[in-house]
Short mmCIF file of C-alpha atoms in Angstrom, two decimals:
data_model
loop_
_atom_site.label_atom_id
_atom_site.label_comp_id
_atom_site.label_asym_id
_atom_site.label_seq_id
_atom_site.Cartn_x
_atom_site.Cartn_y
_atom_site.Cartn_z
CA UNK A 6 60.48 2.20 46.46
CA UNK A 7 60.24 0.52 49.89
CA UNK A 8 56.66 1.65 50.62
CA UNK A 9 55.58 0.39 47.21
CA UNK A 10 57.23 -3.00 47.86
CA UNK A 11 55.62 -3.16 51.29
CA UNK A 12 52.21 -2.52 49.75
CA UNK A 13 52.71 -5.34 47.27
CA UNK A 14 53.68 -7.75 50.05
CA UNK A 15 50.67 -6.79 52.16
CA UNK A 16 48.33 -7.25 49.21
CA UNK A 17 49.85 -10.68 48.54
CA UNK A 18 49.38 -11.71 52.12
CA UNK A 19 45.80 -10.55 52.13
CA UNK A 20 45.13 -12.49 48.95
CA UNK A 21 46.63 -15.63 50.50
CA UNK A 22 44.50 -15.30 53.63
CA UNK A 23 41.41 -14.80 51.53
CA UNK A 24 42.17 -18.00 49.64
CA UNK A 25 42.71 -19.91 52.89
CA UNK A 26 39.42 -18.58 54.28
CA UNK A 27 37.48 -19.64 51.25
CA UNK A 28 36.29 -23.24 51.62
CA UNK A 29 36.93 -25.54 48.73
CA UNK A 30 33.58 -26.49 47.24
CA UNK A 31 32.72 -30.16 47.28
CA UNK A 32 32.71 -31.79 43.88
CA UNK A 33 29.20 -31.74 42.53
CA UNK A 34 27.56 -34.73 40.99
CA UNK A 35 27.57 -34.95 37.25
CA UNK A 36 24.36 -33.46 35.86
CA UNK A 37 21.84 -35.89 34.52
CA UNK A 38 21.39 -35.48 30.80
CA UNK A 39 17.85 -34.46 29.93
CA UNK A 40 16.67 -36.09 26.74
CA UNK A 41 15.96 -33.56 24.01
CA UNK A 42 12.30 -33.73 23.07
CA UNK A 43 11.62 -34.75 19.53
CA UNK A 44 10.09 -31.78 17.73
CA UNK A 45 6.61 -32.41 16.43
CA UNK A 46 6.49 -32.60 12.66
CA UNK A 47 5.26 -29.46 10.98
CA UNK A 48 1.70 -29.84 9.72
CA UNK A 49 1.47 -30.51 6.03
CA UNK A 50 -0.24 -27.58 4.32
CA UNK A 51 -3.56 -28.51 2.78
CA UNK A 52 -3.45 -27.80 -0.97
CA UNK A 53 -6.15 -25.60 -2.42
CA UNK A 54 -8.56 -26.85 -5.08
CA UNK A 55 -6.64 -24.92 -7.73
CA UNK A 56 -3.36 -26.49 -6.63
CA UNK A 57 -4.92 -29.95 -6.79
CA UNK A 58 -6.31 -29.35 -10.28
CA UNK A 59 -3.05 -27.82 -11.52
CA UNK A 60 -1.20 -30.90 -10.27
CA UNK A 61 -3.23 -33.30 -12.43
CA UNK A 62 -1.94 -34.61 -15.72
CA UNK A 63 -3.95 -33.89 -18.87
CA UNK A 64 -5.30 -37.42 -19.04
CA UNK A 65 -6.29 -37.24 -15.36
CA UNK A 66 -8.29 -34.07 -16.02
CA UNK A 67 -10.17 -35.81 -18.83
CA UNK A 68 -10.73 -38.87 -16.66
CA UNK A 69 -12.12 -36.76 -13.79
CA UNK A 70 -14.54 -34.92 -16.08
CA UNK A 71 -15.70 -38.22 -17.63
CA UNK A 72 -16.26 -39.72 -14.17
CA UNK A 73 -18.38 -36.73 -13.10
CA UNK A 74 -20.37 -36.87 -16.33
CA UNK A 75 -21.07 -40.60 -16.06
CA UNK A 76 -21.51 -41.13 -12.34
CA UNK A 77 -22.81 -37.89 -10.76
CA UNK A 78 -26.16 -38.58 -9.09
CA UNK A 79 -28.00 -35.73 -10.88
CA UNK A 80 -27.75 -36.41 -14.60
CA UNK A 81 -29.42 -33.10 -15.51
CA UNK A 82 -26.31 -31.31 -14.28
CA UNK A 83 -23.87 -33.32 -16.36
CA UNK A 84 -25.25 -32.85 -19.87
CA UNK A 85 -22.86 -31.38 -22.41
CA UNK A 86 -24.61 -27.99 -22.18
CA UNK A 87 -24.50 -28.02 -18.37
CA UNK A 88 -20.83 -28.98 -18.33
CA UNK A 89 -20.05 -26.17 -20.77
CA UNK A 90 -21.72 -23.69 -18.45
CA UNK A 91 -19.81 -25.12 -15.50
CA UNK A 92 -16.62 -24.82 -17.54
CA UNK A 93 -17.36 -21.17 -18.37
CA UNK A 94 -18.09 -20.39 -14.72
CA UNK A 95 -14.79 -21.99 -13.71
CA UNK A 96 -12.90 -20.10 -16.40
CA UNK A 97 -14.37 -16.77 -15.28
CA UNK A 98 -13.49 -17.49 -11.65
CA UNK A 99 -9.96 -18.54 -12.52
CA UNK A 100 -9.22 -15.69 -14.92
CA UNK A 101 -10.74 -12.95 -12.75
CA UNK A 102 -10.10 -9.98 -13.10
CA UNK A 103 -9.15 -10.73 -16.71
CA UNK A 104 -12.54 -12.01 -17.84
CA UNK A 105 -16.10 -11.41 -16.69
CA UNK A 106 -19.71 -11.25 -17.89
CA UNK A 107 -21.16 -7.74 -17.87
CA UNK A 108 -24.64 -6.37 -18.33
CA UNK A 109 -24.30 -3.72 -21.03
CA UNK A 110 -27.95 -2.70 -20.80
CA UNK A 111 -27.73 -1.79 -17.13
CA UNK A 112 -24.20 -0.61 -16.53
CA UNK A 113 -23.64 0.81 -13.05
CA UNK A 114 -22.84 4.52 -13.10
CA UNK A 115 -19.16 5.35 -13.28
CA UNK A 116 -17.83 6.36 -9.87
CA UNK A 117 -17.19 10.09 -9.70
CA UNK A 118 -14.03 9.84 -7.66
CA UNK A 119 -13.10 12.71 -5.37
CA UNK A 120 -11.97 16.27 -6.12
CA UNK A 121 -8.31 17.03 -6.75
CA UNK A 122 -6.67 18.25 -3.55
CA UNK A 123 -3.23 19.79 -2.92
CA UNK A 124 -1.98 20.74 0.54
CA UNK A 125 1.29 21.30 2.39
CA UNK A 126 1.61 19.28 5.60
CA UNK A 127 4.00 20.10 8.43
CA UNK A 128 5.51 22.97 6.38
CA UNK A 129 7.54 20.70 4.07
CA UNK A 130 5.45 17.71 2.87
CA UNK A 131 3.41 18.13 -0.29
CA UNK A 132 0.16 16.15 -0.32
CA UNK A 133 -1.60 15.46 -3.64
CA UNK A 134 -4.89 13.60 -3.94
CA UNK A 135 -5.48 13.07 -7.65
CA UNK A 136 -9.10 11.94 -7.31
CA UNK A 137 -9.10 10.56 -10.86
CA UNK A 138 -6.85 9.99 -13.85
CA UNK A 139 -8.77 12.13 -16.31
CA UNK A 140 -6.96 14.63 -18.61
CA UNK A 141 -8.07 17.64 -16.52
CA UNK A 142 -5.91 16.37 -13.64
CA UNK A 143 -2.64 17.15 -15.45
CA UNK A 144 -2.85 21.00 -15.42
CA UNK A 145 -3.94 20.90 -11.77
CA UNK A 146 -0.95 18.70 -11.02
CA UNK A 147 1.42 21.13 -12.78
CA UNK A 148 0.10 24.07 -10.75
CA UNK A 149 0.38 22.16 -7.47
CA UNK A 150 3.94 20.98 -8.14
CA UNK A 151 5.00 24.55 -9.02
CA UNK A 152 3.57 25.73 -5.71
CA UNK A 153 5.39 22.98 -3.83
CA UNK A 154 8.73 23.90 -5.40
CA UNK A 155 8.16 27.60 -4.58
CA UNK A 156 7.52 26.66 -0.94
CA UNK A 157 10.64 24.44 -0.73
CA UNK A 158 8.64 21.26 -0.24
CA UNK A 159 11.10 18.35 0.03
CA UNK A 160 8.71 15.38 0.10
CA UNK A 161 5.59 14.33 -1.78
CA UNK A 162 2.72 12.04 -0.80
CA UNK A 163 0.70 11.04 -3.87
CA UNK A 164 -2.70 9.69 -2.85
CA UNK A 165 -4.27 7.35 -5.42
CA UNK A 166 -6.99 6.06 -3.10
CA UNK A 167 -10.53 6.47 -4.46
CA UNK A 168 -9.22 6.86 -8.03
CA UNK A 169 -11.91 5.16 -10.15
CA UNK A 170 -10.91 2.16 -12.27
CA UNK A 171 -10.06 3.03 -15.84
CA UNK A 172 -7.73 2.57 -18.77
CA UNK A 173 -6.43 6.16 -19.05
CA UNK A 174 -2.86 4.95 -19.32
CA UNK A 175 -1.78 8.06 -21.24
CA UNK A 176 -2.81 10.23 -18.27
CA UNK A 177 -0.99 7.87 -15.89
CA UNK A 178 2.12 8.29 -18.04
CA UNK A 179 1.71 12.09 -18.03
CA UNK A 180 1.62 12.10 -14.23
CA UNK A 181 4.67 9.84 -14.06
CA UNK A 182 6.57 12.11 -16.46
CA UNK A 183 6.28 14.96 -13.92
CA UNK A 184 8.12 12.84 -11.35
CA UNK A 185 10.42 10.37 -13.15
CA UNK A 186 13.83 11.25 -14.63
CA UNK A 187 13.94 12.15 -18.30
CA UNK A 188 14.55 9.20 -20.61
CA UNK A 189 13.13 6.56 -18.28
CA UNK A 190 10.96 3.77 -19.74
CA UNK A 191 7.78 4.06 -17.66
CA UNK A 192 5.70 1.09 -18.80
CA UNK A 193 4.45 -0.66 -21.91
CA UNK A 194 1.13 -2.12 -23.04
CA UNK A 195 1.84 -5.51 -24.53
CA UNK A 196 -0.39 -7.96 -26.37
CA UNK A 197 0.42 -11.66 -26.67
CA UNK A 198 2.28 -10.93 -29.89
CA UNK A 199 5.56 -9.24 -28.90
CA UNK A 200 5.32 -6.99 -31.97
CA UNK A 201 2.12 -5.41 -30.66
CA UNK A 202 3.50 -3.15 -27.96
CA UNK A 203 3.06 0.49 -26.98
CA UNK A 204 5.84 2.06 -24.95
CA UNK A 205 5.53 5.08 -22.65
CA UNK A 206 8.70 6.96 -21.71
CA UNK A 207 9.51 10.09 -19.74
CA UNK A 208 10.39 12.84 -22.24
CA UNK A 209 10.90 15.78 -19.85
CA UNK A 210 12.77 16.79 -16.74
CA UNK A 211 10.87 16.05 -13.52
CA UNK A 212 8.91 18.89 -11.99
CA UNK A 213 9.63 17.60 -8.49
CA UNK A 214 12.63 15.83 -6.97
CA UNK A 215 12.56 14.48 -3.45
CA UNK A 216 11.13 11.71 -1.30
CA UNK A 217 7.94 10.28 -2.82
CA UNK A 218 5.36 8.06 -1.12
CA UNK A 219 2.32 6.64 -2.94
CA UNK A 220 -0.93 5.67 -1.19
CA UNK A 221 -3.08 2.89 -2.71
CA UNK A 222 -6.18 0.93 -1.69
CA UNK A 223 -7.90 -2.37 -2.47
CA UNK A 224 -10.14 -0.77 -5.12
CA UNK A 225 -7.34 0.56 -7.33
CA UNK A 226 -7.24 -1.06 -10.73
CA UNK A 227 -6.02 -0.15 -14.19
CA UNK A 228 -4.19 3.12 -14.73
CA UNK A 229 -3.74 3.83 -11.00
CA UNK A 230 -1.92 0.51 -10.63
CA UNK A 231 0.36 1.31 -13.57
CA UNK A 232 1.20 4.71 -12.06
CA UNK A 233 1.99 3.31 -8.62
CA UNK A 234 4.17 0.52 -10.01
CA UNK A 235 6.19 2.75 -12.34
CA UNK A 236 6.85 5.34 -9.61
CA UNK A 237 8.16 2.61 -7.33
CA UNK A 238 10.42 1.31 -10.08
CA UNK A 239 11.62 4.61 -11.57
CA UNK A 240 11.84 7.03 -8.63
CA UNK A 241 12.09 4.62 -5.69
CA UNK A 242 8.68 5.62 -4.32
CA UNK A 243 7.51 3.80 -1.21
CA UNK A 244 3.98 2.39 -1.50
CA UNK A 245 1.66 2.34 1.51
CA UNK A 246 -1.85 0.91 1.71
CA UNK A 247 -3.62 -2.24 0.54
CA UNK A 248 -2.92 -4.69 -2.27
CA UNK A 249 -4.68 -3.59 -5.45
CA UNK A 250 -7.07 -5.54 -7.71
CA UNK A 251 -4.65 -6.53 -10.47
CA UNK A 252 -6.63 -5.13 -13.39
CA UNK A 253 -3.82 -3.24 -15.13
CA UNK A 254 -4.80 -4.33 -18.63
CA UNK A 255 -6.70 -3.28 -21.74
CA UNK A 256 -10.06 -4.98 -22.29
CA UNK A 257 -12.44 -5.66 -25.16
CA UNK A 258 -16.13 -6.47 -24.94
CA UNK A 259 -17.58 -9.25 -27.09
CA UNK A 260 -21.42 -9.13 -27.32
CA UNK A 261 -23.18 -12.34 -26.31
CA UNK A 262 -26.84 -11.41 -26.54
CA UNK A 263 -28.92 -8.31 -26.08
CA UNK A 264 -27.66 -6.61 -22.96
CA UNK A 265 -24.83 -9.07 -22.19
CA UNK A 266 -21.16 -9.24 -23.19
CA UNK A 267 -18.00 -11.00 -22.10
CA UNK A 268 -15.23 -8.60 -21.12
CA UNK A 269 -11.76 -10.00 -21.80
CA UNK A 270 -8.27 -8.67 -21.11
CA UNK A 271 -6.30 -8.50 -24.37
CA UNK A 272 -3.14 -6.59 -23.36
CA UNK A 273 -1.30 -6.17 -20.07
CA UNK A 274 0.72 -3.36 -18.52
CA UNK A 275 4.39 -4.21 -17.98
CA UNK A 276 6.80 -2.12 -15.91
CA UNK A 277 10.47 -2.85 -16.79
CA UNK A 278 12.36 -4.95 -14.23
CA UNK A 279 9.24 -5.30 -12.10
CA UNK A 280 6.87 -8.14 -11.31
CA UNK A 281 3.71 -8.22 -13.47
CA UNK A 282 0.79 -6.18 -12.16
CA UNK A 283 -1.83 -8.29 -13.94
CA UNK A 284 -3.47 -10.29 -12.43
CA UNK A 285 -1.87 -10.21 -8.96
CA UNK A 286 -1.96 -6.44 -8.34
CA UNK A 287 0.47 -4.01 -6.72
CA UNK A 288 1.68 -5.12 -3.30
CA UNK A 289 2.45 -2.28 -0.86
CA UNK A 290 5.77 -1.90 0.93
CA UNK A 291 3.84 -1.04 4.10
CA UNK A 292 0.46 -2.75 4.44
CA UNK A 293 -2.23 -0.74 6.24
CA UNK A 294 -5.86 0.09 5.44
CA UNK A 295 -8.84 2.08 6.60
CA UNK A 296 -12.41 0.78 6.76
CA UNK A 297 -14.12 1.83 3.54
CA UNK A 298 -16.76 3.93 5.27
CA UNK A 299 -14.13 5.76 7.38
CA UNK A 300 -12.02 6.55 4.32
CA UNK A 301 -15.04 7.87 2.42
CA UNK A 302 -16.07 10.08 5.35
CA UNK A 303 -12.57 11.53 5.69
CA UNK A 304 -12.42 12.25 1.97
CA UNK A 305 -15.82 13.98 2.07
CA UNK A 306 -14.95 16.18 5.02
CA UNK A 307 -11.49 17.04 3.72
CA UNK A 308 -12.97 18.75 0.64
CA UNK A 309 -13.55 21.89 2.68
CA UNK A 310 -11.27 21.39 5.69
CA UNK A 311 -8.17 19.78 4.19
CA UNK A 312 -6.43 16.67 5.47
CA UNK A 313 -4.21 18.08 8.23
CA UNK A 314 -6.95 17.67 10.84
CA UNK A 315 -7.07 13.93 10.10
CA UNK A 316 -3.30 13.53 10.53
CA UNK A 317 -2.09 15.71 13.37
CA UNK A 318 -3.39 15.89 16.93
CA UNK A 319 -4.69 19.30 18.00
CA UNK A 320 -2.01 20.95 20.10
CA UNK A 321 -3.03 21.65 23.68
CA UNK A 322 -3.17 25.37 24.47
CA UNK A 323 -0.51 26.72 26.84
CA UNK A 324 -0.25 29.64 29.25
CA UNK A 325 1.27 32.74 27.65
CA UNK A 326 1.70 36.45 28.34
CA UNK A 327 -1.57 37.41 26.63
CA UNK A 328 -3.48 34.95 28.81
CA UNK A 329 -1.89 36.33 31.95
CA UNK A 330 -2.88 39.91 31.06
CA UNK A 331 -6.47 38.85 30.36
CA UNK A 332 -6.71 36.79 33.53
CA UNK A 333 -7.37 33.54 31.67
CA UNK A 334 -5.69 30.17 31.94
CA UNK A 335 -5.89 28.27 28.62
CA UNK A 336 -4.39 25.16 30.18
CA UNK A 337 -7.36 24.84 32.55
CA UNK A 338 -9.78 25.57 29.72
CA UNK A 339 -8.09 22.90 27.57
CA UNK A 340 -8.24 20.33 30.37
CA UNK A 341 -11.91 21.08 31.02
CA UNK A 342 -12.63 20.76 27.30
CA UNK A 343 -10.91 17.37 27.19
CA UNK A 344 -12.95 16.28 30.24
CA UNK A 345 -16.20 17.29 28.50
CA UNK A 346 -15.16 15.45 25.33
CA UNK A 347 -14.53 12.22 27.20
CA UNK A 348 -17.03 9.58 26.20
CA UNK A 349 -17.61 11.05 22.78
CA UNK A 350 -16.59 9.18 19.66
CA UNK A 351 -12.89 9.32 18.83
CA UNK A 352 -11.87 11.86 16.19
CA UNK A 353 -11.43 10.60 12.64
CA UNK A 354 -7.85 9.72 11.82
CA UNK A 355 -6.42 8.82 8.43
CA UNK A 356 -4.00 6.18 9.72
CA UNK A 357 -2.73 5.42 6.21
CA UNK A 358 -1.74 9.05 5.64
CA UNK A 359 -0.36 9.27 9.18
CA UNK A 360 1.93 6.32 8.44
CA UNK A 361 3.12 8.05 5.26
CA UNK A 362 3.88 11.28 7.14
CA UNK A 363 5.80 9.33 9.79
CA UNK A 364 7.79 7.52 7.10
CA UNK A 365 8.65 10.74 5.25
CA UNK A 366 9.71 12.39 8.51
CA UNK A 367 12.01 9.48 9.36
CA UNK A 368 13.58 9.40 5.90
CA UNK A 369 14.25 13.14 5.95
CA UNK A 370 15.75 12.90 9.44
CA UNK A 371 18.26 10.23 8.43
CA UNK A 372 19.09 11.93 5.14
CA UNK A 373 19.82 15.18 6.98
CA UNK A 374 21.88 13.34 9.58
CA UNK A 375 23.90 11.57 6.87
CA UNK A 376 24.83 14.89 5.23
CA UNK A 377 26.36 16.28 8.43
#
């Protein structure tokens, strides 16, 4: 007890000496208040021409047109016929992609799309490139999904890039039925009259259940947009790529003269509890794109070689027992090969697909961790 008390006393004395040795700081002068700078006002956004026109009252629109007709310096451009043409041009620009003039005598050839491709990446990720939404895709899809299930694939990347535009909404529904739960309302095709509506539902159990990611690009329109949107809504698919055209609608063609017609959207695709696809398009959850020429080259070369080479880096060769017995050193050979390759063009990489693989890997990691 006494030693403990002695230690306390010594500590107290030391503390007191330390306080005595510490000089008392002189009182500092009160800090001078710095005036807070007045923040500069945020610049007022400049309204677009469409916003300006939409903000006019009906009588102001009429007044503006009358002023142009009466006062514009070139009277030949403000005749009734000329103003009608200007009106039609404005309507087509505003309603794009819902209305356009087409040349029926010289239609461009329909894009062929790319071949159907199925591949397993990293031993557990199923990759499907549909290539098109024609009826012959469905049996190929069934065979690929069966193979994925047999190989315990737990994730699916559905690539809709390079799918040609089209109105094969029945095929889009057939693809969705292989992935969406039974009984789900996939999408409907609705005309202005609410009574004119066609509804597509899932009438079968899904052939695949797991993480699904959908790849899209800026050229997707029509059935591909409907498929991407319904998979996001009904199976929680993540969408990666570029914003699509916004042409998920049914069209009719009205002949104008020999070789010309006006193409008009008459019914739109609606996905329940989702924002309209027409005319704004499908917006990706992760925005990333490839240059068009790079994407086309990768798709061409992957016909024979598959897509793995455009996703994963080639693994550097390592020293092993076989190399030792043969007197070779693969690590030196690999380094020399890399040195020779320096200065050559970089290998093609499908950065959109790489992002999808990274996302799937992360999701699977956290799902596995949560189960433990």
